[in-house]
PDB file of C-alpha atoms in Angstrom:
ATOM      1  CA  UNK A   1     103.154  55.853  -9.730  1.00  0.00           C
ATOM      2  CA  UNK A   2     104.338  53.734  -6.585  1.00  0.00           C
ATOM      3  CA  UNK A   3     101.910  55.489  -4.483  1.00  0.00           C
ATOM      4  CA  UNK A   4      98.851  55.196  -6.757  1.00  0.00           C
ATOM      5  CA  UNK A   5      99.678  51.263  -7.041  1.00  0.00           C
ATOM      6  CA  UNK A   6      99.267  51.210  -3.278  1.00  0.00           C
ATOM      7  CA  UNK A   7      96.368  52.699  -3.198  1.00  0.00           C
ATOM      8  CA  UNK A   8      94.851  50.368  -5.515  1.00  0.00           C
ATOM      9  CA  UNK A   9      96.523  47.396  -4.154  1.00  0.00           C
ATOM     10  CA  UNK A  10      94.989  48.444  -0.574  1.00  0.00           C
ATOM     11  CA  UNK A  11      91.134  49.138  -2.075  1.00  0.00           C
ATOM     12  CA  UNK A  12      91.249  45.444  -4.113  1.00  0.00           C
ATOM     13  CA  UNK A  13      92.314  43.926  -0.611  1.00  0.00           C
ATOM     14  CA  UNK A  14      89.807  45.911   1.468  1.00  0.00           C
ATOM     15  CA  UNK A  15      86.880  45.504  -1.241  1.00  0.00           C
ATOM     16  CA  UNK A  16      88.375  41.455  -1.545  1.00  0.00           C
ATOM     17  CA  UNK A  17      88.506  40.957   2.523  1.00  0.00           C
ATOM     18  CA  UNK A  18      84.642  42.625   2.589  1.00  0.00           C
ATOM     19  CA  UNK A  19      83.204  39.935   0.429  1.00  0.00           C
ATOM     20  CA  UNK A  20      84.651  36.991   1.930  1.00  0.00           C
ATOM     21  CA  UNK A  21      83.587  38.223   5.516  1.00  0.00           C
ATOM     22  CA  UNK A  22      79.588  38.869   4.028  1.00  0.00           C
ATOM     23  CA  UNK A  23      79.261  35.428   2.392  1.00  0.00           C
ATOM     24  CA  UNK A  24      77.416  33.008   4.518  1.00  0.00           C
ATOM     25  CA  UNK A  25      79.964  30.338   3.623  1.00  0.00           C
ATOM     26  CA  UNK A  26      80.272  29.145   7.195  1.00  0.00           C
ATOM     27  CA  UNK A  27      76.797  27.191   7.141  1.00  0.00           C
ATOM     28  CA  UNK A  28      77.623  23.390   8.100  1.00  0.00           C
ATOM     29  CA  UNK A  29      74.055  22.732   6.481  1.00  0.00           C
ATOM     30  CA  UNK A  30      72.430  23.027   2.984  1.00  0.00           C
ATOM     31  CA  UNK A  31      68.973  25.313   3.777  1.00  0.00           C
ATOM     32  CA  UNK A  32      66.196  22.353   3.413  1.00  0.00           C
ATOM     33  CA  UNK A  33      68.705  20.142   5.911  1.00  0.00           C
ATOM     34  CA  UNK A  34      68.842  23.167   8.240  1.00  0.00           C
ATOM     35  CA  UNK A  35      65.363  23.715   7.849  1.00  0.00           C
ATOM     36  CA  UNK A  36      64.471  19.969   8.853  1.00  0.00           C
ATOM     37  CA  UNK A  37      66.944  20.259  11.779  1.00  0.00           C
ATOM     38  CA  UNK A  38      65.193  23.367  13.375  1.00  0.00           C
ATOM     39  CA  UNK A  39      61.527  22.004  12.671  1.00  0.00           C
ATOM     40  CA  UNK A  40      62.864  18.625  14.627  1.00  0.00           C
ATOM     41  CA  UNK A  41      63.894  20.369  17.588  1.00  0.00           C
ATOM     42  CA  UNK A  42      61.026  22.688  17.526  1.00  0.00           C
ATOM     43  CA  UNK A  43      58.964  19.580  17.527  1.00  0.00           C
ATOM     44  CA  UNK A  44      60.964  18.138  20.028  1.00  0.00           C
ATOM     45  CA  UNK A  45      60.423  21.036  22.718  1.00  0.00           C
ATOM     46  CA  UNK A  46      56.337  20.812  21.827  1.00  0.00           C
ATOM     47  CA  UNK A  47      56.767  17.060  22.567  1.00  0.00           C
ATOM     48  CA  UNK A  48      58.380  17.648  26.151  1.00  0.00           C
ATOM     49  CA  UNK A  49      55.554  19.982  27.006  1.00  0.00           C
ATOM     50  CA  UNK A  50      53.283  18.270  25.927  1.00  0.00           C
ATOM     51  CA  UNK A  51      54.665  15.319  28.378  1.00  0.00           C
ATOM     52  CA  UNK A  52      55.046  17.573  31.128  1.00  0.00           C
ATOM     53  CA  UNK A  53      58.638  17.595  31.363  1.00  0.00           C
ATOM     54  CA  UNK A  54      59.641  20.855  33.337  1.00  0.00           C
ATOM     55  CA  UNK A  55      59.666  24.126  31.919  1.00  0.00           C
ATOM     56  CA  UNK A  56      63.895  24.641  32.066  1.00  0.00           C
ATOM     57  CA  UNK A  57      63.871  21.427  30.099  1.00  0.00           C
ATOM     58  CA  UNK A  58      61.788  22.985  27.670  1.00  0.00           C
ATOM     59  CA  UNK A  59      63.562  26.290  27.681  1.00  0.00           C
ATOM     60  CA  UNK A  60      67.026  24.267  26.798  1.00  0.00           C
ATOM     61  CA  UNK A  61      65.233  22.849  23.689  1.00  0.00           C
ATOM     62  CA  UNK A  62      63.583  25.880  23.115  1.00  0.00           C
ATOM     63  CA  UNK A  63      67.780  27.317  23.248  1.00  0.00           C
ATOM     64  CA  UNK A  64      68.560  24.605  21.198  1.00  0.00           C
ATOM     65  CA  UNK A  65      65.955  25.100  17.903  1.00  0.00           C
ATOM     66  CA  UNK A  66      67.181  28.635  18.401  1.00  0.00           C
ATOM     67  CA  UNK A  67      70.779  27.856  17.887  1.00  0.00           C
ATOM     68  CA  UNK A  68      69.752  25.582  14.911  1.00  0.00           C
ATOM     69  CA  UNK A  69      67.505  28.279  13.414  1.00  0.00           C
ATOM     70  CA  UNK A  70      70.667  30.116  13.062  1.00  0.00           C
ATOM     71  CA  UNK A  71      71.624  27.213  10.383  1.00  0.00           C
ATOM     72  CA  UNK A  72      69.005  28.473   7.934  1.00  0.00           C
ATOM     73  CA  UNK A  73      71.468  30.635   5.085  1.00  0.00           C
ATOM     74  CA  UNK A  74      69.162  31.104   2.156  1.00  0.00           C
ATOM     75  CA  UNK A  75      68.066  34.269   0.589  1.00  0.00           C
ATOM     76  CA  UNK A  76      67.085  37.515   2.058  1.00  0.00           C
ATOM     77  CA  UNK A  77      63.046  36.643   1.653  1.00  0.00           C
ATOM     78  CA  UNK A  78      64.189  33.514   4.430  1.00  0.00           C
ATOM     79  CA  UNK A  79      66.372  35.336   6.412  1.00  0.00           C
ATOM     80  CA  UNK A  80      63.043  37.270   7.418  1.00  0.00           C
ATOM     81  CA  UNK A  81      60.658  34.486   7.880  1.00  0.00           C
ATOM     82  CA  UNK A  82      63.371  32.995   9.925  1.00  0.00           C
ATOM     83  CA  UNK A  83      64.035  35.681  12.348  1.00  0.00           C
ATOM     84  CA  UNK A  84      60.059  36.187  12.967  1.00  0.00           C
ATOM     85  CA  UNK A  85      60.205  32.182  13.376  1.00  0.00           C
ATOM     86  CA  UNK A  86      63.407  32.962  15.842  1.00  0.00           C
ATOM     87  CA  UNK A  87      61.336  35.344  17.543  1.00  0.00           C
ATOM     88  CA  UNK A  88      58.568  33.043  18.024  1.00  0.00           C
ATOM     89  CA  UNK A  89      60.562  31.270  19.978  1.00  0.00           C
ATOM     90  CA  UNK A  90      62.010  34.038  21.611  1.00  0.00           C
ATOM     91  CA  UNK A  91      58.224  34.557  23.129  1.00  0.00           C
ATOM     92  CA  UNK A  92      57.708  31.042  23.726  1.00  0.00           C
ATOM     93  CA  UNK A  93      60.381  31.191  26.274  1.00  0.00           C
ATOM     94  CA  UNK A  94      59.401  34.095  27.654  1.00  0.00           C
ATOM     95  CA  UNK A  95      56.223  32.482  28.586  1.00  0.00           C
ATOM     96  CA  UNK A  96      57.633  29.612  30.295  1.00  0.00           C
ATOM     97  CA  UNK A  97      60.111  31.762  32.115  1.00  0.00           C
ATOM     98  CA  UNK A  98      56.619  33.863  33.405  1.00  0.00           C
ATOM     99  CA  UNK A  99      54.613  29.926  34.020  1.00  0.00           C
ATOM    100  CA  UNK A 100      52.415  29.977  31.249  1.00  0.00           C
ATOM    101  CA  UNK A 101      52.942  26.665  29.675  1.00  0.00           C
ATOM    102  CA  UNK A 102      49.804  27.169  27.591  1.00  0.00           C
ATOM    103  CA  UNK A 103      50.746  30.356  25.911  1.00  0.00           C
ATOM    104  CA  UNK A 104      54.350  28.847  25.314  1.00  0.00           C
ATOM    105  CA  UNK A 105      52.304  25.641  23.625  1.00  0.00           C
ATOM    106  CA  UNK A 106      51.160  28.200  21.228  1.00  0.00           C
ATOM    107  CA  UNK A 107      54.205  30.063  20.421  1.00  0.00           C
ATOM    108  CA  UNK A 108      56.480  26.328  20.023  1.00  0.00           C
ATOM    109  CA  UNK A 109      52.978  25.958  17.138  1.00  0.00           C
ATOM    110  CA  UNK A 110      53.442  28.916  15.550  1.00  0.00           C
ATOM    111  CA  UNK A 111      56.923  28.793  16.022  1.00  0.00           C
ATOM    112  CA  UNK A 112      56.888  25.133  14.123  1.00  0.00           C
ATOM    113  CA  UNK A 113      54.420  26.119  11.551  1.00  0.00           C
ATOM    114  CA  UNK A 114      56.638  29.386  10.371  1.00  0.00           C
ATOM    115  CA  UNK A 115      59.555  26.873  10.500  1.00  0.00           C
ATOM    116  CA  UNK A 116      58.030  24.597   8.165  1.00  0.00           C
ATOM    117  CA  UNK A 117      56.738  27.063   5.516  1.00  0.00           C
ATOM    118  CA  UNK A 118      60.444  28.142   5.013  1.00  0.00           C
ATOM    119  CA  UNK A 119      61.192  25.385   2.486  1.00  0.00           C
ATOM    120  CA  UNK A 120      58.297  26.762   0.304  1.00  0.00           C
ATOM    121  CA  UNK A 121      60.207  30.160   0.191  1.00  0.00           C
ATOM    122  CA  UNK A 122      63.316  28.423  -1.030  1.00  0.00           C
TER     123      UNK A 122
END
């Protein structure tokens, strides 16, 4: 009887400990907040190009809409457009790392555009 109590005690405490750990209760930011964030840094690292500013300036912003993309706690449906908005970003600094500020321009666009269509998938 003792040991069968155990048993069950340990399964509700393993099954308990699992669900706390897979909730995304950690977010500091509701979704459409985290959303506007990202897009505002995204835009922010278009902006610097744009003016020129040097392309490890860019690639910090670029770090930063990245780290802010990781804000965005929604549903499954916007954890994927997130993560192929996160890896339009990815590419955009991989183009400024190579010294191709124009295809980089294009990824920070399509990287702000996939951004911004989130909030319609909320």
């Amino acid at each position: 009887m003792m040991k069968s109590l155990k048993m069950i005690l340990t399964a509700l405490i393993i099954v308990a400990s699992s669900a706390v750990l897979s909730t995304p209760a950690f977010a500091q930011y509701p979704p459409e907040q985290a959303i506007d964030l990202t897009v505002g840094k995204v835009q922010l690292a278009i902006d610097a190009l744009k003016s020129g500013a040097n392309a490890d300036a860019v690639s910090d912003l670029i770090k930063d809409a990245l780290d802010a993309s990781k804000e965005i706690n929604a549903s499954d449906t916007v954890f994927v457009a997130r993560t192929k908005g996160s890896n339009t970003l990815k590419n955009a600094r991989k183009h400024l790392k190579e010294g191709s500020t124009k295809d980089a321009e294009q990824e920070l666009d399509n990287a702000l555009k996939a951004f911004s269509n989130l909030k319609k998938l909320l």
